Amino acid sequence: MDPSWAWRVLGVAAGSDAAAVRAAFRRSALLLHPDRVGDLGAEVEAEAHRRMTELADAYRVCLALAGGTAPASAQGEPPSGPLPAASVAAR
């Protein structure tokens, strides 16, 4: 399957190096982590958890493609379900 979804989720250009992939993951994780929105209700926290899981999946795929280390299970498959249309609002 085409891994373009993973580059899109991380917000980096396809073919970016491992350092750019790591930086994009850290930047996004600071905004999307469920701990940041825990007091905004269960629905918002669940969405943040889903987004963080998607971000982690994209990170594994992109890091593997960029020549970094990633678990052998990263096969370029997108997570199930559609890509989100909007970001979880950061506080």
Short mmCIF file of N, CA and C in Angstrom, two decimals:
data_model
loop_
_atom_site.label_atom_id
_atom_site.label_comp_id
_atom_site.label_asym_id
_atom_site.label_seq_id
_atom_site.Cartn_x
_atom_site.Cartn_y
_atom_site.Cartn_z
N MET A 1 0.84 -1.18 0.00
CA MET A 1 0.00 0.00 0.00
C MET A 1 0.88 1.25 0.00
N ASP A 2 0.40 2.27 -0.61
CA ASP A 2 1.11 3.54 -0.72
C ASP A 2 1.23 4.21 0.66
N PRO A 3 2.45 4.52 1.10
CA PRO A 3 2.63 5.12 2.42
C PRO A 3 2.45 6.64 2.44
N SER A 4 1.87 7.22 1.40
CA SER A 4 1.72 8.68 1.37
C SER A 4 0.87 9.19 2.53
N TRP A 5 -0.05 8.36 3.04
CA TRP A 5 -0.87 8.77 4.18
C TRP A 5 0.02 9.10 5.38
N ALA A 6 1.11 8.34 5.56
CA ALA A 6 1.97 8.52 6.72
C ALA A 6 2.72 9.85 6.64
N TRP A 7 3.23 10.19 5.47
CA TRP A 7 3.92 11.48 5.31
C TRP A 7 2.94 12.63 5.56
N ARG A 8 1.71 12.46 5.09
CA ARG A 8 0.68 13.49 5.25
C ARG A 8 0.33 13.68 6.73
N VAL A 9 0.17 12.57 7.47
CA VAL A 9 -0.17 12.65 8.89
C VAL A 9 0.93 13.38 9.65
N LEU A 10 2.19 13.08 9.34
CA LEU A 10 3.30 13.74 10.02
C LEU A 10 3.51 15.18 9.56
N GLY A 11 3.02 15.48 8.37
CA GLY A 11 3.17 16.84 7.85
C GLY A 11 4.56 17.13 7.32
N VAL A 12 5.22 16.10 6.78
CA VAL A 12 6.54 16.28 6.18
C VAL A 12 6.49 15.81 4.73
N ALA A 13 7.44 16.28 3.95
CA ALA A 13 7.50 15.88 2.54
C ALA A 13 7.91 14.42 2.43
N ALA A 14 7.33 13.73 1.47
CA ALA A 14 7.71 12.34 1.23
C ALA A 14 9.20 12.27 0.97
N GLY A 15 9.85 11.31 1.60
CA GLY A 15 11.28 11.16 1.43
C GLY A 15 12.12 11.97 2.40
N SER A 16 11.48 12.61 3.37
CA SER A 16 12.24 13.37 4.38
C SER A 16 13.18 12.44 5.14
N ASP A 17 14.26 13.01 5.66
CA ASP A 17 15.21 12.19 6.40
C ASP A 17 14.70 11.88 7.81
N ALA A 18 15.41 10.97 8.49
CA ALA A 18 14.98 10.51 9.81
C ALA A 18 14.92 11.65 10.82
N ALA A 19 15.82 12.61 10.75
CA ALA A 19 15.81 13.74 11.69
C ALA A 19 14.54 14.57 11.52
N ALA A 20 14.13 14.80 10.29
CA ALA A 20 12.90 15.57 10.03
C ALA A 20 11.67 14.81 10.49
N VAL A 21 11.68 13.50 10.31
CA VAL A 21 10.57 12.66 10.75
C VAL A 21 10.45 12.71 12.27
N ARG A 22 11.58 12.56 12.96
CA ARG A 22 11.56 12.62 14.43
C ARG A 22 11.08 13.98 14.93
N ALA A 23 11.56 15.05 14.33
CA ALA A 23 11.17 16.40 14.75
C ALA A 23 9.68 16.63 14.53
N ALA A 24 9.16 16.18 13.41
CA ALA A 24 7.73 16.35 13.12
C ALA A 24 6.88 15.55 14.10
N PHE A 25 7.34 14.34 14.44
CA PHE A 25 6.60 13.53 15.41
C PHE A 25 6.56 14.22 16.76
N ARG A 26 7.69 14.68 17.23
CA ARG A 26 7.74 15.33 18.55
C ARG A 26 6.87 16.57 18.59
N ARG A 27 6.94 17.37 17.54
CA ARG A 27 6.14 18.60 17.46
C ARG A 27 4.64 18.27 17.52
N SER A 28 4.22 17.29 16.75
CA SER A 28 2.80 16.92 16.72
C SER A 28 2.36 16.24 18.01
N ALA A 29 3.23 15.41 18.57
CA ALA A 29 2.89 14.70 19.81
C ALA A 29 2.65 15.69 20.96
N LEU A 30 3.39 16.77 20.99
CA LEU A 30 3.19 17.79 22.03
C LEU A 30 1.79 18.39 21.95
N LEU A 31 1.26 18.51 20.74
CA LEU A 31 -0.07 19.09 20.55
C LEU A 31 -1.20 18.08 20.71
N LEU A 32 -0.96 16.85 20.27
CA LEU A 32 -2.04 15.87 20.18
C LEU A 32 -2.13 14.90 21.35
N HIS A 33 -1.19 14.92 22.25
CA HIS A 33 -1.17 13.91 23.30
C HIS A 33 -2.45 13.98 24.15
N PRO A 34 -3.08 12.84 24.45
CA PRO A 34 -4.33 12.81 25.22
C PRO A 34 -4.22 13.46 26.60
N ASP A 35 -3.06 13.44 27.20
CA ASP A 35 -2.91 14.06 28.52
C ASP A 35 -3.17 15.57 28.49
N ARG A 36 -3.02 16.19 27.35
CA ARG A 36 -3.23 17.63 27.23
C ARG A 36 -4.71 18.00 27.24
N VAL A 37 -5.57 17.07 26.91
CA VAL A 37 -7.00 17.38 26.77
C VAL A 37 -7.89 16.59 27.72
N GLY A 38 -7.30 15.94 28.71
CA GLY A 38 -8.05 15.09 29.62
C GLY A 38 -9.19 15.78 30.33
N ASP A 39 -9.06 17.07 30.58
CA ASP A 39 -10.11 17.80 31.29
C ASP A 39 -11.19 18.36 30.37
N LEU A 40 -11.11 18.06 29.09
CA LEU A 40 -12.09 18.58 28.12
C LEU A 40 -13.20 17.58 27.80
N GLY A 41 -13.21 16.47 28.49
CA GLY A 41 -14.27 15.49 28.28
C GLY A 41 -13.79 14.23 27.61
N ALA A 42 -14.57 13.18 27.80
CA ALA A 42 -14.21 11.85 27.31
C ALA A 42 -14.15 11.79 25.79
N GLU A 43 -15.06 12.49 25.11
CA GLU A 43 -15.09 12.45 23.65
C GLU A 43 -13.83 13.09 23.05
N VAL A 44 -13.43 14.22 23.58
CA VAL A 44 -12.22 14.90 23.10
C VAL A 44 -10.99 14.06 23.41
N GLU A 45 -10.95 13.47 24.59
CA GLU A 45 -9.82 12.63 24.97
C GLU A 45 -9.72 11.39 24.08
N ALA A 46 -10.87 10.80 23.74
CA ALA A 46 -10.88 9.63 22.85
C ALA A 46 -10.37 10.00 21.46
N GLU A 47 -10.77 11.16 20.96
CA GLU A 47 -10.29 11.62 19.65
C GLU A 47 -8.79 11.88 19.70
N ALA A 48 -8.32 12.46 20.78
CA ALA A 48 -6.89 12.72 20.93
C ALA A 48 -6.11 11.40 20.97
N HIS A 49 -6.67 10.41 21.64
CA HIS A 49 -6.02 9.10 21.69
C HIS A 49 -5.95 8.48 20.30
N ARG A 50 -7.03 8.57 19.55
CA ARG A 50 -7.07 8.04 18.18
C ARG A 50 -6.03 8.74 17.30
N ARG A 51 -5.98 10.07 17.42
CA ARG A 51 -5.01 10.84 16.62
C ARG A 51 -3.58 10.50 17.00
N MET A 52 -3.32 10.32 18.29
CA MET A 52 -1.97 9.99 18.74
C MET A 52 -1.56 8.61 18.24
N THR A 53 -2.50 7.68 18.23
CA THR A 53 -2.22 6.34 17.70
C THR A 53 -1.90 6.42 16.21
N GLU A 54 -2.68 7.20 15.48
CA GLU A 54 -2.43 7.39 14.05
C GLU A 54 -1.07 8.04 13.82
N LEU A 55 -0.73 9.03 14.64
CA LEU A 55 0.56 9.70 14.53
C LEU A 55 1.70 8.72 14.78
N ALA A 56 1.56 7.87 15.80
CA ALA A 56 2.60 6.89 16.11
C ALA A 56 2.76 5.88 14.97
N ASP A 57 1.65 5.46 14.37
CA ASP A 57 1.72 4.55 13.22
C ASP A 57 2.45 5.21 12.06
N ALA A 58 2.11 6.46 11.79
CA ALA A 58 2.76 7.20 10.69
C ALA A 58 4.25 7.37 10.97
N TYR A 59 4.59 7.65 12.21
CA TYR A 59 5.99 7.81 12.60
C TYR A 59 6.78 6.53 12.31
N ARG A 60 6.24 5.39 12.70
CA ARG A 60 6.93 4.12 12.46
C ARG A 60 7.17 3.88 10.97
N VAL A 61 6.15 4.15 10.17
CA VAL A 61 6.26 3.93 8.73
C VAL A 61 7.29 4.87 8.12
N CYS A 62 7.18 6.17 8.43
CA CYS A 62 8.09 7.16 7.84
C CYS A 62 9.52 6.95 8.30
N LEU A 63 9.69 6.61 9.57
CA LEU A 63 11.04 6.38 10.08
C LEU A 63 11.69 5.20 9.37
N ALA A 64 10.92 4.14 9.15
CA ALA A 64 11.45 2.98 8.42
C ALA A 64 11.84 3.37 7.00
N LEU A 65 11.01 4.18 6.34
CA LEU A 65 11.29 4.60 4.97
C LEU A 65 12.45 5.57 4.89
N ALA A 66 12.67 6.33 5.98
CA ALA A 66 13.75 7.31 6.01
C ALA A 66 15.09 6.68 6.40
N GLY A 67 15.08 5.39 6.69
CA GLY A 67 16.32 4.71 7.04
C GLY A 67 16.63 4.72 8.52
N GLY A 68 15.68 5.21 9.33
CA GLY A 68 15.86 5.15 10.78
C GLY A 68 15.46 3.78 11.27
N THR A 69 15.41 3.60 12.55
CA THR A 69 14.97 2.31 13.08
C THR A 69 13.49 2.35 13.37
N ALA A 70 12.83 1.27 13.10
CA ALA A 70 11.40 1.14 13.37
C ALA A 70 11.09 -0.33 13.55
N PRO A 71 10.03 -0.64 14.27
CA PRO A 71 9.66 -2.05 14.44
C PRO A 71 9.43 -2.73 13.09
N ALA A 72 9.73 -4.01 13.04
CA ALA A 72 9.55 -4.77 11.80
C ALA A 72 8.10 -4.82 11.36
N SER A 73 7.17 -4.51 12.27
CA SER A 73 5.75 -4.58 11.93
C SER A 73 5.28 -3.38 11.10
N ALA A 74 6.09 -2.34 10.95
CA ALA A 74 5.69 -1.17 10.16
C ALA A 74 5.74 -1.55 8.68
N GLN A 75 4.58 -1.75 8.09
CA GLN A 75 4.50 -2.20 6.70
C GLN A 75 3.93 -1.16 5.76
N GLY A 76 3.71 0.05 6.22
CA GLY A 76 3.16 1.08 5.34
C GLY A 76 1.65 1.03 5.25
N GLU A 77 1.00 0.28 6.13
CA GLU A 77 -0.45 0.19 6.11
C GLU A 77 -1.04 1.32 6.95
N PRO A 78 -2.04 2.01 6.44
CA PRO A 78 -2.66 3.06 7.23
C PRO A 78 -3.51 2.47 8.34
N PRO A 79 -3.76 3.23 9.39
CA PRO A 79 -4.67 2.74 10.42
C PRO A 79 -6.07 2.63 9.84
N SER A 80 -6.89 1.82 10.45
CA SER A 80 -8.25 1.67 9.94
C SER A 80 -9.04 2.95 10.17
N GLY A 81 -9.96 3.23 9.29
CA GLY A 81 -10.80 4.42 9.41
C GLY A 81 -10.25 5.56 8.58
N PRO A 82 -11.07 6.58 8.38
CA PRO A 82 -10.65 7.72 7.54
C PRO A 82 -9.67 8.61 8.28
N LEU A 83 -8.89 9.36 7.51
CA LEU A 83 -8.01 10.35 8.10
C LEU A 83 -8.87 11.48 8.66
N PRO A 84 -8.49 12.06 9.78
CA PRO A 84 -9.29 13.12 10.38
C PRO A 84 -9.26 14.39 9.54
N ALA A 85 -10.35 15.13 9.59
CA ALA A 85 -10.45 16.37 8.83
C ALA A 85 -9.90 17.55 9.62
N ALA A 86 -9.93 17.49 10.92
CA ALA A 86 -9.48 18.60 11.74
C ALA A 86 -8.66 18.11 12.90
N SER A 87 -7.80 18.93 13.39
CA SER A 87 -6.95 18.58 14.53
C SER A 87 -7.71 18.78 15.82
N VAL A 88 -7.28 18.06 16.83
CA VAL A 88 -7.81 18.27 18.16
C VAL A 88 -7.26 19.61 18.64
N ALA A 89 -8.11 20.45 19.16
CA ALA A 89 -7.69 21.77 19.58
C ALA A 89 -6.71 21.67 20.75
N ALA A 90 -5.59 22.33 20.62
CA ALA A 90 -4.61 22.36 21.70
C ALA A 90 -4.98 23.48 22.67
N ARG A 91 -4.69 23.23 23.92
CA ARG A 91 -4.98 24.26 24.91
C ARG A 91 -3.99 25.38 24.84
#
